[in-house]
């Protein structure tokens, strides 16, 4: 019946309609409990409300990594969608948050020392100083530094292992991070994972606001950006098997890793035909500087959805926020995930009950690894006294919960 399962991944994942019409069965939210490759945390507390968390594995080895860190004053969300292997996304999960904490602590210490001695901060840093004074020192520069340190660290790892395992140069990851600090929201993104805010409009209807920009060659603005940055390269973006790809290889234009598309020293020879570039790299093709959005949380902001692109392949932003808005909080991330899997099954003409029976690896022909974190914003917790919120570190697809060092103060 499902003869396509014998095909290669590239032929199975042929271009298809981006979204199928929503079926009444797509939002039942049930059926995920007995899915051996689906993990979830139904509802946990964070400093400004509650969150729901779910991950499903499709690849032979889970390439998505994700985490939520909760502190007394702040909440951190990270979704890292790896490609080519799990090494880059695992590295990000192990290092980026720690780099953020280090840069935050260093900046607070600098401000404190300058204040103690009555010295003004450098004239070229007024924004950082204002943010430090008003918002607890979190800033866009701290996020950029954490991303940069993570990129440099992973490329150092690639360099050390290149002689024995050169294929590490072809492994990378998208990187989506959100930080809520008091009434401020910071979102930083590389690649095509997405953060979407559910907001109420003047008629009290829920509407979706996409906070991130998709760094994907399928977007015309990204193709234009690449051709403007590389006017000498007629092959910078090409259509291959019905999909726009950078150098005919990769869809995302920004990432952590993918060293072979950033530095000539990591070029891969013809024994790696999928990643071999016929012409030597003159300058980086991919970027590692994130797009960052900073905004004050308003009374109309109800919740945030952070998810890898596997969710957005099957649900529109508006469909996703309506599912969250119209259903109970507990288990809402799993409900979103099951809705996407039901949609994937309809497109592939394979019921979700049959998808559950597929082994990891084979299941990648139907859908990608998907990670979802839904963060609810309770405004009384933003404005009121401190609530007793556990400082905990939650990793996607990991049952144990550890303590977090997210002690912004």
Tab-separated table of C-alpha atoms in Angstrom:
chain	number	residue	atom	x	y	z
A	1	UNK	CA	0.000	0.000	0.000
A	2	UNK	CA	2.760	2.444	0.939
A	3	UNK	CA	5.163	1.522	-1.859
A	4	UNK	CA	6.952	4.864	-1.682
A	5	UNK	CA	8.727	3.734	1.514
A	6	UNK	CA	11.192	1.807	-0.626
A	7	UNK	CA	12.380	4.965	-2.402
A	8	UNK	CA	15.376	7.042	-1.478
A	9	UNK	CA	14.884	9.988	0.841
A	10	UNK	CA	15.512	12.495	-1.938
A	11	UNK	CA	12.790	11.027	-4.162
A	12	UNK	CA	10.354	10.520	-1.310
A	13	UNK	CA	10.686	14.124	-0.243
A	14	UNK	CA	9.700	15.508	-3.609
A	15	UNK	CA	8.067	18.954	-3.727
A	16	UNK	CA	4.481	18.916	-2.565
A	17	UNK	CA	1.765	21.301	-1.615
A	18	UNK	CA	3.010	23.362	1.316
A	19	UNK	CA	-0.237	22.946	3.256
A	20	UNK	CA	-3.169	20.593	2.909
A	21	UNK	CA	-6.588	21.870	3.978
A	22	UNK	CA	-7.190	21.508	7.711
A	23	UNK	CA	-9.300	18.469	8.481
A	24	UNK	CA	-11.551	18.223	11.514
A	25	UNK	CA	-9.327	15.284	12.558
A	26	UNK	CA	-6.121	17.341	12.379
A	27	UNK	CA	-6.738	18.954	15.765
A	28	UNK	CA	-7.858	16.000	17.839
A	29	UNK	CA	-4.613	16.090	19.803
A	30	UNK	CA	-5.004	12.450	20.795
A	31	UNK	CA	-2.999	9.438	19.707
A	32	UNK	CA	0.473	10.661	20.555
A	33	UNK	CA	0.742	8.928	23.908
A	34	UNK	CA	1.627	5.554	22.376
A	35	UNK	CA	4.042	6.980	19.792
A	36	UNK	CA	7.412	5.540	20.845
A	37	UNK	CA	9.295	8.317	19.009
A	38	UNK	CA	7.327	11.185	20.590
A	39	UNK	CA	8.429	12.774	23.880
A	40	UNK	CA	6.635	15.525	25.782
A	41	UNK	CA	6.356	17.542	28.963
A	42	UNK	CA	2.711	18.502	29.212
A	43	UNK	CA	2.950	21.601	31.415
A	44	UNK	CA	5.713	23.123	33.512
A	45	UNK	CA	6.203	26.488	35.225
A	46	UNK	CA	8.541	29.268	34.178
A	47	UNK	CA	9.207	32.714	35.625
A	48	UNK	CA	6.404	34.399	33.687
A	49	UNK	CA	3.832	31.638	33.267
A	50	UNK	CA	3.813	28.051	32.025
A	51	UNK	CA	5.300	26.111	29.117
A	52	UNK	CA	4.571	22.910	27.195
A	53	UNK	CA	7.292	20.973	25.363
A	54	UNK	CA	7.236	18.180	22.749
A	55	UNK	CA	9.706	16.500	20.371
A	56	UNK	CA	9.299	13.762	17.785
A	57	UNK	CA	12.162	11.840	16.188
A	58	UNK	CA	12.150	10.936	12.500
A	59	UNK	CA	15.842	10.600	11.608
A	60	UNK	CA	17.846	7.480	12.433
A	61	UNK	CA	19.632	9.648	15.024
A	62	UNK	CA	17.736	12.614	16.471
A	63	UNK	CA	19.220	15.745	14.887
A	64	UNK	CA	16.995	18.241	16.727
A	65	UNK	CA	18.139	19.425	20.150
A	66	UNK	CA	16.099	21.717	22.379
A	67	UNK	CA	16.063	23.119	25.889
A	68	UNK	CA	14.173	25.311	28.336
A	69	UNK	CA	15.995	26.994	31.233
A	70	UNK	CA	13.888	28.590	33.944
A	71	UNK	CA	15.153	31.039	36.550
A	72	UNK	CA	13.619	33.311	39.163
A	73	UNK	CA	13.599	36.295	36.811
A	74	UNK	CA	14.048	34.928	33.305
A	75	UNK	CA	13.213	32.135	30.871
A	76	UNK	CA	15.428	30.778	28.082
A	77	UNK	CA	14.195	28.668	25.145
A	78	UNK	CA	16.462	27.059	22.555
A	79	UNK	CA	15.533	25.025	19.462
A	80	UNK	CA	18.460	23.690	17.411
A	81	UNK	CA	17.586	21.919	14.161
A	82	UNK	CA	20.637	20.011	13.002
A	83	UNK	CA	21.419	18.798	9.490
A	84	UNK	CA	23.982	16.328	8.211
A	85	UNK	CA	24.241	14.785	11.676
A	86	UNK	CA	23.584	15.596	15.341
A	87	UNK	CA	27.003	16.963	16.302
A	88	UNK	CA	26.369	20.686	15.696
A	89	UNK	CA	22.970	20.796	17.405
A	90	UNK	CA	24.339	18.839	20.372
A	91	UNK	CA	27.268	21.236	20.631
A	92	UNK	CA	24.904	24.220	20.659
A	93	UNK	CA	22.730	22.630	23.360
A	94	UNK	CA	25.823	22.052	25.506
A	95	UNK	CA	27.447	25.470	25.022
A	96	UNK	CA	25.287	28.375	23.809
A	97	UNK	CA	23.291	28.900	27.013
A	98	UNK	CA	26.482	28.767	29.083
A	99	UNK	CA	28.105	31.376	26.825
A	100	UNK	CA	25.031	33.583	27.283
A	101	UNK	CA	25.340	33.345	31.066
A	102	UNK	CA	29.073	34.126	30.956
A	103	UNK	CA	28.598	37.212	28.781
A	104	UNK	CA	25.676	38.350	30.924
A	105	UNK	CA	27.709	38.008	34.132
A	106	UNK	CA	30.727	39.744	32.596
A	107	UNK	CA	28.636	42.668	31.435
A	108	UNK	CA	26.891	43.064	34.792
A	109	UNK	CA	30.292	43.001	36.504
A	110	UNK	CA	31.606	45.693	34.159
A	111	UNK	CA	28.608	47.945	34.783
A	112	UNK	CA	28.929	47.409	38.536
A	113	UNK	CA	32.641	48.312	38.590
A	114	UNK	CA	32.062	51.463	36.550
A	115	UNK	CA	29.189	52.447	38.829
A	116	UNK	CA	31.267	51.798	41.954
A	117	UNK	CA	33.996	54.119	40.753
A	118	UNK	CA	31.595	56.694	39.380
A	119	UNK	CA	32.907	56.325	35.851
A	120	UNK	CA	30.707	56.567	32.774
A	121	UNK	CA	30.512	53.580	30.474
A	122	UNK	CA	32.199	53.921	27.079
A	123	UNK	CA	30.403	56.413	24.877
A	124	UNK	CA	29.875	53.829	22.119
A	125	UNK	CA	27.773	51.595	24.392
A	126	UNK	CA	24.770	53.761	25.409
A	127	UNK	CA	22.194	51.174	24.329
A	128	UNK	CA	23.817	48.420	26.362
A	129	UNK	CA	24.044	50.648	29.421
A	130	UNK	CA	20.415	51.677	29.157
A	131	UNK	CA	19.339	48.067	28.732
A	132	UNK	CA	21.520	47.036	31.648
A	133	UNK	CA	19.944	49.650	33.878
A	134	UNK	CA	16.360	49.081	32.761
A	135	UNK	CA	16.217	45.416	31.797
A	136	UNK	CA	18.775	43.619	33.919
A	137	UNK	CA	21.681	43.814	31.443
A	138	UNK	CA	20.301	41.425	28.820
A	139	UNK	CA	21.011	42.895	25.391
A	140	UNK	CA	21.253	42.041	21.707
A	141	UNK	CA	25.048	42.221	21.926
A	142	UNK	CA	25.100	39.557	24.626
A	143	UNK	CA	23.063	37.294	22.349
A	144	UNK	CA	25.328	38.001	19.366
A	145	UNK	CA	28.416	37.255	21.440
A	146	UNK	CA	26.939	33.971	22.669
A	147	UNK	CA	26.141	32.920	19.086
A	148	UNK	CA	29.606	33.972	17.879
A	149	UNK	CA	31.367	32.104	20.676
A	150	UNK	CA	29.324	28.984	19.914
A	151	UNK	CA	30.128	29.177	16.194
A	152	UNK	CA	33.835	29.683	16.853
A	153	UNK	CA	33.883	26.822	19.342
A	154	UNK	CA	32.259	24.392	16.951
A	155	UNK	CA	34.577	25.390	14.085
A	156	UNK	CA	37.528	24.813	16.419
A	157	UNK	CA	36.186	21.319	17.112
A	158	UNK	CA	35.872	20.716	13.349
A	159	UNK	CA	39.432	21.911	12.776
A	160	UNK	CA	40.853	19.566	15.407
A	161	UNK	CA	39.015	16.557	13.984
A	162	UNK	CA	39.266	17.456	10.278
A	163	UNK	CA	42.204	15.165	9.460
A	164	UNK	CA	40.438	12.100	10.881
A	165	UNK	CA	36.790	12.986	10.255
A	166	UNK	CA	36.515	15.634	7.528
A	167	UNK	CA	32.747	15.095	7.136
A	168	UNK	CA	32.264	17.102	10.354
A	169	UNK	CA	32.820	20.140	8.127
A	170	UNK	CA	29.485	19.388	6.429
A	171	UNK	CA	27.472	19.216	9.661
A	172	UNK	CA	25.534	22.255	10.838
A	173	UNK	CA	22.455	23.426	12.663
A	174	UNK	CA	19.802	26.105	12.643
A	175	UNK	CA	19.611	27.948	15.947
A	176	UNK	CA	16.563	29.650	17.476
A	177	UNK	CA	16.776	31.260	20.916
A	178	UNK	CA	14.277	33.214	22.989
A	179	UNK	CA	14.853	35.015	26.286
A	180	UNK	CA	12.107	36.566	28.403
A	181	UNK	CA	13.399	39.009	30.993
A	182	UNK	CA	10.770	40.932	32.933
A	183	UNK	CA	8.648	42.543	30.204
A	184	UNK	CA	11.293	42.256	27.487
A	185	UNK	CA	11.485	39.539	24.858
A	186	UNK	CA	14.654	38.788	22.879
A	187	UNK	CA	14.554	36.372	19.935
A	188	UNK	CA	17.658	35.436	17.921
A	189	UNK	CA	17.606	33.164	14.893
A	190	UNK	CA	19.802	31.422	12.338
A	191	UNK	CA	18.072	29.298	9.699
A	192	UNK	CA	14.408	28.445	9.264
A	193	UNK	CA	13.161	27.491	12.710
A	194	UNK	CA	10.496	29.964	13.707
A	195	UNK	CA	9.127	31.906	16.677
A	196	UNK	CA	5.480	32.976	16.437
A	197	UNK	CA	3.560	35.110	18.923
A	198	UNK	CA	-0.146	34.525	19.545
A	199	UNK	CA	-1.739	37.951	20.103
A	200	UNK	CA	-5.309	39.096	20.642
A	201	UNK	CA	-6.579	41.801	18.286
A	202	UNK	CA	-9.132	44.538	18.962
A	203	UNK	CA	-11.963	42.070	18.388
A	204	UNK	CA	-10.350	39.681	20.904
A	205	UNK	CA	-9.515	37.206	18.136
A	206	UNK	CA	-6.211	35.396	18.232
A	207	UNK	CA	-3.783	36.361	15.465
A	208	UNK	CA	-0.294	35.096	14.621
A	209	UNK	CA	2.725	37.394	14.510
A	210	UNK	CA	5.889	35.823	13.110
A	211	UNK	CA	8.841	37.229	15.033
A	212	UNK	CA	11.643	35.571	13.063
A	213	UNK	CA	12.763	35.742	9.475
A	214	UNK	CA	13.224	32.433	7.626
A	215	UNK	CA	16.824	32.266	6.380
A	216	UNK	CA	15.928	29.866	3.593
A	217	UNK	CA	16.616	30.043	-0.143
A	218	UNK	CA	12.931	29.353	-0.812
A	219	UNK	CA	12.359	32.990	0.218
A	220	UNK	CA	12.829	35.453	-2.624
A	221	UNK	CA	14.343	38.075	-0.318
A	222	UNK	CA	17.003	35.561	0.790
A	223	UNK	CA	17.861	34.707	-2.847
A	224	UNK	CA	18.121	38.415	-3.644
A	225	UNK	CA	20.329	38.960	-0.614
A	226	UNK	CA	22.660	36.151	-1.690
A	227	UNK	CA	22.929	37.308	-5.317
A	228	UNK	CA	23.659	40.861	-4.139
A	229	UNK	CA	26.356	39.610	-1.760
A	230	UNK	CA	27.911	37.321	-4.422
A	231	UNK	CA	27.453	39.114	-7.779
A	232	UNK	CA	30.405	37.232	-9.293
A	233	UNK	CA	28.872	33.804	-8.632
A	234	UNK	CA	26.118	32.796	-11.064
A	235	UNK	CA	25.679	29.519	-9.158
A	236	UNK	CA	25.217	31.019	-5.694
A	237	UNK	CA	21.549	29.928	-5.717
A	238	UNK	CA	20.267	27.279	-8.107
A	239	UNK	CA	17.068	25.298	-8.495
A	240	UNK	CA	17.755	21.610	-7.887
A	241	UNK	CA	15.037	18.932	-7.951
A	242	UNK	CA	12.412	21.649	-7.674
A	243	UNK	CA	13.995	23.291	-4.610
A	244	UNK	CA	16.109	26.461	-4.388
A	245	UNK	CA	19.499	25.595	-2.878
A	246	UNK	CA	22.622	27.595	-2.087
A	247	UNK	CA	25.447	26.274	-4.282
A	248	UNK	CA	22.969	23.559	-5.226
A	249	UNK	CA	23.464	21.941	-1.809
A	250	UNK	CA	21.752	23.577	1.161
A	251	UNK	CA	18.545	25.544	1.719
A	252	UNK	CA	19.383	27.599	4.822
A	253	UNK	CA	21.534	30.701	4.406
A	254	UNK	CA	22.595	31.078	8.060
A	255	UNK	CA	23.706	28.395	10.504
A	256	UNK	CA	26.125	27.245	13.155
A	257	UNK	CA	28.692	24.950	11.539
A	258	UNK	CA	28.632	23.998	7.824
A	259	UNK	CA	32.315	24.912	7.874
A	260	UNK	CA	32.898	23.806	4.272
A	261	UNK	CA	30.662	26.671	3.099
A	262	UNK	CA	32.367	29.249	5.305
A	263	UNK	CA	36.121	28.652	5.183
A	264	UNK	CA	38.242	27.248	2.323
A	265	UNK	CA	40.414	25.267	4.753
A	266	UNK	CA	37.423	22.971	5.314
A	267	UNK	CA	36.786	22.161	1.648
A	268	UNK	CA	35.706	18.579	0.999
A	269	UNK	CA	37.236	16.632	-1.889
A	270	UNK	CA	35.323	14.687	-4.598
A	271	UNK	CA	35.143	11.621	-2.324
A	272	UNK	CA	32.293	13.580	-0.681
A	273	UNK	CA	30.305	14.310	-3.868
A	274	UNK	CA	27.291	15.726	-2.039
A	275	UNK	CA	29.404	18.467	-0.429
A	276	UNK	CA	32.199	18.962	-2.962
A	277	UNK	CA	32.415	22.446	-4.482
A	278	UNK	CA	33.826	22.446	-8.043
A	279	UNK	CA	35.351	25.895	-7.494
A	280	UNK	CA	37.334	26.824	-4.347
A	281	UNK	CA	35.486	29.001	-1.862
A	282	UNK	CA	36.575	32.618	-2.192
A	283	UNK	CA	34.591	33.903	0.788
A	284	UNK	CA	31.903	32.580	3.126
A	285	UNK	CA	28.672	31.509	1.471
A	286	UNK	CA	26.726	31.004	4.701
A	287	UNK	CA	26.562	33.393	7.656
A	288	UNK	CA	26.476	32.850	11.409
A	289	UNK	CA	25.240	36.275	12.542
A	290	UNK	CA	21.687	35.949	13.880
A	291	UNK	CA	18.677	38.059	13.101
A	292	UNK	CA	17.548	39.513	16.425
A	293	UNK	CA	14.199	40.948	17.460
A	294	UNK	CA	13.771	42.821	20.740
A	295	UNK	CA	10.341	43.928	21.870
A	296	UNK	CA	8.467	44.813	24.995
A	297	UNK	CA	5.751	42.289	25.843
A	298	UNK	CA	2.345	43.942	25.586
A	299	UNK	CA	-0.936	43.064	27.238
A	300	UNK	CA	-2.177	41.558	23.976
A	301	UNK	CA	0.671	39.019	23.813
A	302	UNK	CA	-0.694	35.677	25.028
A	303	UNK	CA	1.843	32.979	24.157
A	304	UNK	CA	4.870	32.104	22.029
A	305	UNK	CA	5.489	29.081	19.826
A	306	UNK	CA	9.133	28.154	19.205
A	307	UNK	CA	9.486	25.304	16.701
A	308	UNK	CA	11.803	23.766	14.148
A	309	UNK	CA	10.747	23.959	10.507
A	310	UNK	CA	9.225	20.468	10.609
A	311	UNK	CA	6.135	21.982	12.259
A	312	UNK	CA	5.807	24.869	9.803
A	313	UNK	CA	6.050	22.474	6.854
A	314	UNK	CA	2.532	21.308	7.736
A	315	UNK	CA	0.856	24.089	9.739
A	316	UNK	CA	0.524	27.777	8.976
A	317	UNK	CA	1.322	30.313	11.682
A	318	UNK	CA	-2.371	31.098	12.072
A	319	UNK	CA	-3.408	27.446	12.288
A	320	UNK	CA	-0.832	26.867	15.010
A	321	UNK	CA	-1.894	29.807	17.189
A	322	UNK	CA	-5.574	28.866	16.832
A	323	UNK	CA	-4.849	25.317	18.010
A	324	UNK	CA	-3.033	26.686	21.050
A	325	UNK	CA	-5.706	29.300	21.769
A	326	UNK	CA	-8.666	26.925	21.460
A	327	UNK	CA	-7.383	24.062	23.615
A	328	UNK	CA	-6.258	23.447	27.210
A	329	UNK	CA	-2.679	24.365	28.072
A	330	UNK	CA	-1.687	20.947	29.386
A	331	UNK	CA	-0.217	18.885	26.543
A	332	UNK	CA	-0.634	21.669	23.970
A	333	UNK	CA	2.837	21.181	22.450
A	334	UNK	CA	2.042	17.498	21.916
A	335	UNK	CA	-1.327	18.452	20.429
A	336	UNK	CA	0.419	20.743	17.927
A	337	UNK	CA	2.864	17.974	17.085
A	338	UNK	CA	0.135	15.384	16.545
A	339	UNK	CA	-1.792	17.869	14.365
A	340	UNK	CA	1.296	18.254	12.155
A	341	UNK	CA	1.818	14.478	11.986
A	342	UNK	CA	-1.813	13.928	11.044
A	343	UNK	CA	-1.405	16.510	8.291
A	344	UNK	CA	1.789	14.790	7.107
A	345	UNK	CA	-0.097	11.497	6.989
A	346	UNK	CA	-2.915	12.982	4.931
A	347	UNK	CA	-0.430	14.388	2.416
A	348	UNK	CA	1.367	11.040	2.159
A	349	UNK	CA	-1.917	9.106	2.285
A	350	UNK	CA	-0.764	7.290	5.387
A	351	UNK	CA	-2.747	7.452	8.639
A	352	UNK	CA	-0.911	8.566	11.760
A	353	UNK	CA	-1.588	5.144	13.271
A	354	UNK	CA	0.574	3.672	10.484
A	355	UNK	CA	3.243	6.379	10.817
A	356	UNK	CA	3.703	5.336	14.455
A	357	UNK	CA	4.728	1.866	13.300
A	358	UNK	CA	7.641	3.156	11.198
A	359	UNK	CA	11.164	2.900	12.560
A	360	UNK	CA	13.281	5.998	13.015
A	361	UNK	CA	15.115	6.643	9.770
A	362	UNK	CA	12.296	5.240	7.630
A	363	UNK	CA	9.979	7.734	9.283
A	364	UNK	CA	12.061	10.603	7.856
A	365	UNK	CA	10.343	9.921	4.505
A	366	UNK	CA	7.113	11.208	6.071
A	367	UNK	CA	8.258	14.075	8.297
A	368	UNK	CA	11.341	15.628	9.855
A	369	UNK	CA	12.435	15.707	13.484
A	370	UNK	CA	10.168	18.307	15.104
A	371	UNK	CA	10.714	20.260	18.334
A	372	UNK	CA	8.043	22.545	19.817
A	373	UNK	CA	8.002	24.757	22.911
A	374	UNK	CA	4.838	26.717	23.713
A	375	UNK	CA	5.439	29.467	26.280
A	376	UNK	CA	2.396	31.036	27.917
A	377	UNK	CA	2.720	34.585	29.244
A	378	UNK	CA	0.781	35.279	32.449
A	379	UNK	CA	0.807	39.048	32.792
A	380	UNK	CA	0.054	39.031	36.502
A	381	UNK	CA	3.399	37.241	36.950
A	382	UNK	CA	5.137	39.918	34.885
A	383	UNK	CA	3.735	42.704	37.045
A	384	UNK	CA	3.282	41.094	40.432
A	385	UNK	CA	5.518	39.738	43.148
A	386	UNK	CA	8.027	36.991	42.454
A	387	UNK	CA	6.444	33.570	42.250
A	388	UNK	CA	8.033	30.380	43.506
A	389	UNK	CA	9.318	29.005	40.209
A	390	UNK	CA	11.806	26.136	40.171
A	391	UNK	CA	15.160	26.896	38.567
A	392	UNK	CA	15.330	23.929	36.235
A	393	UNK	CA	16.938	22.788	33.001
A	394	UNK	CA	14.735	20.730	30.681
A	395	UNK	CA	16.197	19.077	27.569
A	396	UNK	CA	14.034	17.801	24.751
A	397	UNK	CA	13.787	13.975	24.572
A	398	UNK	CA	15.404	13.678	28.018
A	399	UNK	CA	13.180	12.580	30.884
A	400	UNK	CA	15.378	13.755	33.736
A	401	UNK	CA	15.218	17.429	34.735
A	402	UNK	CA	18.296	19.103	36.202
A	403	UNK	CA	18.937	22.354	38.059
A	404	UNK	CA	19.538	25.472	35.973
A	405	UNK	CA	22.140	28.143	36.621
A	406	UNK	CA	19.856	30.755	35.050
A	407	UNK	CA	20.180	33.134	37.964
A	408	UNK	CA	19.745	36.550	36.349
A	409	UNK	CA	19.282	39.090	39.138
